[in-house]
């Protein structure tokens, strides 16, 4: 079995995001970037499957600017066998990413495609589902447990009400939840080895995909600052306000 | 289980200006050498915090074509001011009366973190292997006692010290020579100084704590290239310190404050002094209407030549601020750090070619301009132990009239952890509440550093005696850790009428102040899991 | 053109977020039709038709719609979508799973998790976990949108009499199979999705005292949260942690008890609709973002709160 894992480079989750003054986006200069956290879970799961002898090759792919190579290298350092960077500049919407991935799937013919359930920058939560639609493959989203039996994947999904279990036939798309596993650390020798693993660089136009955005980002602003409300003097007053003014209890 | 080992010609610990310069120079001298560099931060530059007015002397030597190579050294200093602050007034000191060491017209305003990122790129292009996210946690020795290399930190150990599922053992990095370039108060450097008695016959080392905030200010108030320093308010005459304000690119100013860690009053809170300083009319006017975008703090090493330990030992070298090569009157250590790093490379190259020991370092160092600089500067910091006014008068005579050539050398008498007086002898200080616009509290400041440490790992701030903070330090000094830590790591928590000493280690921004100032030297900073700590941008 | 809303239900009852989604959809375009896909869910079709905002109900039934699978739903939505300018659902795990599949099949770029309708083609949505808001305008002719339920009021459930139109089911997708759903039968709602959260901080002084919080939580059917300080002090386990390094929650009501309000905590709850702070330190930063602040000793306030809640005839669940 061959597994394709899609990863994304995003602003590190510990870094406070700052909106640009001109409203054109958020500041990314001088900001620490990292791999999207649930993408780490996706890689980890693929590596576990390979270690269990159920997969033969893991390909890490990213669609992004030149520097996104770092994110692919990180995936290579924790166990992916080779990498692909599809170079694009500026905003790429999930639909465009899904189309790029579709081309790569056509070429590489993986049995499974893994990725994080959501990127912590645009918070779209779309790419995996879109790719499954384009390929007409099953989709197992928000996975917190994966079991493989031959050509069938039994996936536990995190849903609002609790947990749902589904079975999907391979080939399939899985989007991963943070609860799926605990990603490993890249060891020093593996980081060195990763530098030597093959990384193919392509461009969206090589693949014949039109990535023109369909959404115009008109402006990006800071959320309004919350203002202090009122002080109440007693618990009775508080309950009364919650019941009759805020109507939340 | 024996740990994996990797062999190198040279292992460098620390990706600051000194370590990176060693790496680059080594490869320039001999491209065949195998050189690796470890950095505890998640990426090069993420733990670097500095003013920074940069003297290009060392960079000119390392990369004569640095301009063509597009080094992030762009903003020339164009205008300079020096102010004495009173509570509401300020007195401007004519710059022609400044000692030449404090003049900056040939220098640049830079982000040292970004310069390090650029240096790292050059180093990688030359074939240096750089490993960010891998703290060196331990020194390895040969049987003959010489340094053999370092071990990296184990990853995936839980609070109790047990291995987690994702445990990843550290590995041994063995170097024919190991270079320690951890910056001020390196935790391995500290051990080496002790083990090899490197500070024998030297004065106790001196430190300061430096704060820095980056503000984006109103275009009209911004004068790119302008630098301003102040002394005086809010510190009293007996506390050594002052501020800097550098107008950098993109409407940003680098605003900072440095306070000598030899302060005596345990009630003093360096963080709050800095916050209060910003309310002075001559500062407030500039930042008002602007926005604070970054915050951080880092200790500086100020002892100079009198406190500078021997920098070589069997199998290893100690360079830059890990040894203590900062030029205090200039408050500049980047160029000297770089130069000592380059001297280290020369030394190693010589050592490999002539199979000699590393003692040539001493000779090369003494012949270099760094030594001359530090020699001239040697009396400035100790003279301030007489107070600001006398210090300035002496410095004027020493630096302007005699250009540092006075035939005497003043001594540093005490280590910084010895200077605190007991809490009840010293006045309490009432700091104003932060307004959230000009002045801030610690937690919202730490938030801007992006600092974090994986939750479930051993606390990296170790207490030699866990009872001491409550039984002694609280009683005697009102536990000053609550105040000197710039990140609010230490708290005294009253729970059911019992005092508890709480260490919020995940907030630590790796400034090393606690390791320096704790009156009983009870706190030891050790390396946390890799990538932990702040995520500074253009600090 | 009209807007099509996809209802979420379990064949017996409508899932509450559908009500919020209906409100959002009717703000885009008043000619709102609801697509109901299920098995033996005639009652639901009827309830939907009675909602004043709903102009028409499209009702498809089939055995393979018994359990919701995006792979089965999407083709039908696509088939029906021809006459609609917008397709809308809630941005919970139902809508998040389904809508992108629909959008890709229609070749349109989806707009996820909107919190405001600015105009029929322009919407406001949070990015970077709510640390920034983006105004986005769609250039696609058909727009696929998911809405953040807590940003829209639930709709009226009566006052309407929409036509129910039966439509044909689409073919079954045989490569995915529903196995089971385990609703978490915890006595308490989950922290991430609870309507009410009550959280304790270091002011609680010890783990034992959290029973005061539990009692109020039982009464309000609230989930229990905690500040990092309380977790670090060992009062409560870390899955309760709210904040920058814990969970981000957006409940209708967040009650912070004995929490100072460090910015790292606020990062995890400041988007809550109503925030209540109970703290004896009147200067605590939490008061600067609280809608209702009570400066009081929590050990007195919490028992009183329980008492006052007991006096109420009804409490929203
Ligand atoms: C507030 C302030 C203002 C200053 N202003 C100026 C100025 O205007 N001009 C000027 O020239 N200088 C200035 N300096 C001084 C200057 O920053 C230092 O002299 C210089 O950074 C020293 O370089 P270094 O390479 O020795 O150490 P550092 O820059 O401290 O670098 C050490 C590196 O090693 C890493 N490290 C440490 N321990 C380990 C370990 N065990 N394992 C792996 N990695 C490790 C650290 O994370 C860090 O990246 C200022 C300093 C401060 C604090
Ligand atoms: S704990 Fe020590 S090293 Fe960490 S920020 Fe506080 S004083 Fe600095």
Coordinates of N, CA and C in Angstrom, one line a residue, chain A residues 94-183:
Chain A
X94 N -8.7 25.9 -0.8 CA -8.8 24.4 -0.7 C -9.2 23.7 -2.0
X95 N -10.1 24.3 -2.7 CA -10.6 23.7 -4.0 C -9.4 23.5 -4.9
X96 N -8.6 24.6 -5.0 CA -7.4 24.5 -5.9 C -6.4 23.5 -5.4
X97 N -6.2 23.4 -4.1 CA -5.3 22.4 -3.5 C -5.8 21.0 -3.8
X98 N -7.1 20.8 -3.7 CA -7.7 19.5 -4.0 C -7.5 19.1 -5.4
X99 N -7.6 20.1 -6.3 CA -7.4 19.8 -7.7 C -5.9 19.4 -8.0
X100 N -5.0 20.1 -7.3 CA -3.6 19.8 -7.5 C -3.4 18.4 -7.0
X101 N -4.0 18.1 -5.8 CA -3.8 16.7 -5.2 C -4.4 15.7 -6.1
X102 N -5.5 16.0 -6.7 CA -6.1 15.0 -7.6 C -5.1 14.6 -8.8
X103 N -4.4 15.6 -9.3 CA -3.5 15.3 -10.4 C -2.4 14.4 -9.8
X104 N -1.9 14.7 -8.6 CA -0.8 13.9 -8.0 C -1.3 12.5 -7.8
X105 N -2.6 12.4 -7.3 CA -3.1 11.1 -7.1 C -3.2 10.3 -8.4
X106 N -3.6 11.0 -9.5 CA -3.6 10.3 -10.8 C -2.3 9.8 -11.2
X107 N -1.3 10.5 -10.8 CA 0.1 10.2 -11.2 C 0.7 9.1 -10.3
X108 N 0.5 9.3 -9.0 CA 1.2 8.4 -8.0 C 0.4 7.2 -7.6
X109 N -0.9 7.3 -7.9 CA -1.8 6.2 -7.6 C -1.7 5.6 -6.1
X110 N -1.8 6.5 -5.1 CA -1.7 6.0 -3.8 C -3.0 5.3 -3.4
X111 N -2.9 4.4 -2.4 CA -4.1 3.7 -1.9 C -4.9 4.6 -0.8
X112 N -4.1 5.4 -0.1 CA -4.7 6.2 0.9 C -4.1 7.6 0.8
X113 N -5.0 8.6 1.1 CA -4.5 10.0 1.2 C -4.8 10.4 2.6
X114 N -3.8 10.8 3.4 CA -4.0 11.4 4.7 C -3.8 12.9 4.7
X115 N -4.5 13.6 5.6 CA -4.1 14.9 5.9 C -4.8 15.4 7.2
X116 N -4.4 16.5 7.7 CA -5.0 17.1 8.9 C -6.4 17.5 8.6
X117 N -7.3 17.5 9.6 CA -8.7 17.8 9.3 C -8.9 19.3 9.0
X118 N -8.0 20.1 9.4 CA -8.2 21.5 9.2 C -6.9 22.2 9.4
X119 N -6.7 23.3 8.6 CA -5.5 24.1 8.8 C -5.7 25.2 9.7
X120 N -4.8 25.4 10.6 CA -5.1 26.4 11.7 C -4.9 27.9 11.2
X121 N -4.6 28.1 9.9 CA -4.6 29.4 9.4 C -5.9 29.9 8.9
X122 N -6.3 29.2 7.8 CA -7.6 29.7 7.2 C -8.8 29.0 7.8
X123 N -8.6 28.0 8.6 CA -9.6 27.3 9.3 C -10.8 26.8 8.4
X124 N -10.4 26.4 7.2 CA -11.5 26.0 6.2 C -12.1 24.6 6.4
X125 N -11.2 23.7 6.7 CA -11.7 22.3 6.9 C -12.5 21.8 5.6
X126 N -11.8 21.8 4.5 CA -12.4 21.5 3.2 C -11.6 20.5 2.4
X127 N -10.3 20.6 2.4 CA -9.5 20.0 1.3 C -9.7 18.5 1.2
X128 N -9.7 17.8 2.3 CA -9.9 16.3 2.2 C -11.2 15.9 1.6
X129 N -12.3 16.6 2.0 CA -13.6 16.2 1.5 C -13.7 16.6 0.0
X130 N -13.1 17.7 -0.3 CA -13.1 18.1 -1.8 C -12.3 17.1 -2.6
X131 N -11.2 16.7 -2.1 CA -10.4 15.7 -2.9 C -11.2 14.4 -3.1
X132 N -11.9 14.0 -2.0 CA -12.6 12.7 -2.2 C -13.7 12.9 -3.2
X133 N -14.3 14.1 -3.2 CA -15.4 14.3 -4.2 C -14.8 14.2 -5.6
X134 N -13.7 14.9 -5.8 CA -13.1 14.9 -7.1 C -12.7 13.5 -7.6
X135 N -12.3 12.7 -6.7 CA -11.9 11.4 -7.0 C -13.0 10.4 -6.9
X136 N -14.1 10.8 -6.4 CA -15.2 9.9 -6.1 C -14.8 8.8 -5.2
X137 N -14.0 9.1 -4.2 CA -13.5 8.1 -3.2 C -14.3 8.3 -1.9
X138 N -14.2 7.3 -1.0 CA -14.8 7.5 0.3 C -14.0 8.5 1.1
X139 N -14.7 9.1 2.1 CA -14.0 10.0 2.9 C -14.2 9.7 4.4
X140 N -13.2 9.6 5.1 CA -13.3 9.4 6.6 C -12.7 10.6 7.3
X141 N -13.6 11.5 7.7 CA -13.1 12.8 8.2 C -13.0 12.7 9.7
X142 N -12.1 13.6 10.3 CA -12.0 13.8 11.7 C -11.7 12.5 12.4
X143 N -10.7 11.7 11.9 CA -10.5 10.4 12.4 C -9.7 10.4 13.7
X144 N -10.1 9.7 14.7 CA -9.4 9.6 15.9 C -8.9 8.1 16.1
X145 N -9.2 7.2 15.2 CA -8.7 5.9 15.3 C -8.8 5.2 13.9
X146 N -7.8 4.5 13.5 CA -7.9 3.9 12.2 C -7.4 2.4 12.4
X147 N -8.2 1.5 11.9 CA -7.8 0.1 11.9 C -7.9 -0.4 10.4
X148 N -6.9 -1.1 10.0 CA -6.8 -1.6 8.6 C -7.1 -3.1 8.6
X149 N -8.1 -3.5 7.8 CA -8.2 -5.0 7.6 C -8.3 -5.1 6.0
X150 N -7.3 -5.7 5.5 CA -7.1 -5.9 4.1 C -7.4 -4.6 3.4
X151 N -8.4 -4.6 2.6 CA -8.7 -3.4 1.8 C -9.8 -2.5 2.4
X152 N -10.0 -2.7 3.7 CA -11.0 -1.9 4.3 C -10.4 -1.2 5.5
X153 N -10.8 0.0 5.7 CA -10.4 0.8 6.8 C -11.6 1.0 7.7
X154 N -11.3 0.7 9.0 CA -12.4 1.0 10.0 C -11.9 2.2 10.7
X155 N -12.7 3.3 10.6 CA -12.3 4.6 11.2 C -13.3 5.1 12.2
X156 N -12.8 5.5 13.4 CA -13.6 6.1 14.4 C -13.5 7.6 14.2
X157 N -14.6 8.3 14.1 CA -14.6 9.7 13.8 C -15.1 10.5 15.0
X158 N -14.5 11.7 15.2 CA -14.9 12.6 16.3 C -16.1 13.4 15.7
X159 N -17.3 13.2 16.3 CA -18.4 14.0 15.8 C -19.0 14.8 17.0
X160 N -19.9 15.7 16.8 CA -20.4 16.5 17.9 C -21.0 15.7 19.0
X161 N -21.7 14.6 18.6 CA -22.4 13.9 19.6 C -21.5 12.9 20.3
X162 N -20.3 12.6 19.8 CA -19.5 11.6 20.4 C -18.6 11.0 19.4
X163 N -18.8 9.7 19.2 CA -17.9 9.0 18.2 C -18.8 8.3 17.2
X164 N -18.3 8.2 16.0 CA -19.0 7.4 15.0 C -18.0 6.5 14.3
X165 N -18.4 5.3 14.0 CA -17.5 4.4 13.3 C -18.0 4.1 11.9
X166 N -17.1 4.2 11.0 CA -17.5 3.9 9.6 C -16.4 3.0 9.0
X167 N -16.8 2.3 7.9 CA -15.9 1.5 7.2 C -15.8 2.0 5.8
X168 N -14.6 2.2 5.3 CA -14.4 2.7 3.9 C -13.5 1.7 3.2
X169 N -13.8 1.6 1.9 CA -13.0 0.7 1.0 C -11.8 1.6 0.6
X170 N -10.7 0.9 0.5 CA -9.5 1.6 -0.1 C -9.7 1.6 -1.6
X171 N -9.3 2.6 -2.3 CA -8.6 3.8 -1.9 C -9.6 4.8 -1.2
X172 N -9.0 5.5 -0.3 CA -9.9 6.4 0.5 C -9.1 7.6 1.0
X173 N -9.8 8.6 1.4 CA -9.2 9.8 2.0 C -9.5 9.8 3.5
X174 N -8.5 10.1 4.3 CA -8.7 10.2 5.8 C -8.2 11.6 6.2
X175 N -9.1 12.3 6.9 CA -8.6 13.6 7.6 C -8.5 13.3 9.1
X176 N -7.4 13.8 9.6 CA -7.0 13.3 11.0 C -7.2 14.4 12.0
X177 N -7.7 13.9 13.2 CA -7.9 14.7 14.4 C -6.7 14.6 15.2
X178 N -6.6 15.7 16.1 CA -5.4 15.7 17.0 C -5.4 14.5 17.9
X179 N -6.5 13.9 18.1 CA -6.6 12.7 19.1 C -6.1 11.4 18.5
X180 N -5.8 11.5 17.2 CA -5.5 10.2 16.5 C -4.3 9.5 17.1
X181 N -3.3 10.3 17.5 CA -2.0 9.7 18.0 C -1.2 10.8 18.6
X182 N 0.0 10.4 19.1 CA 0.9 11.4 19.5 C 2.1 11.5 18.6
X183 N 2.2 12.5 17.8 CA 3.3 12.5 16.8 C 4.7 12.4 17.5

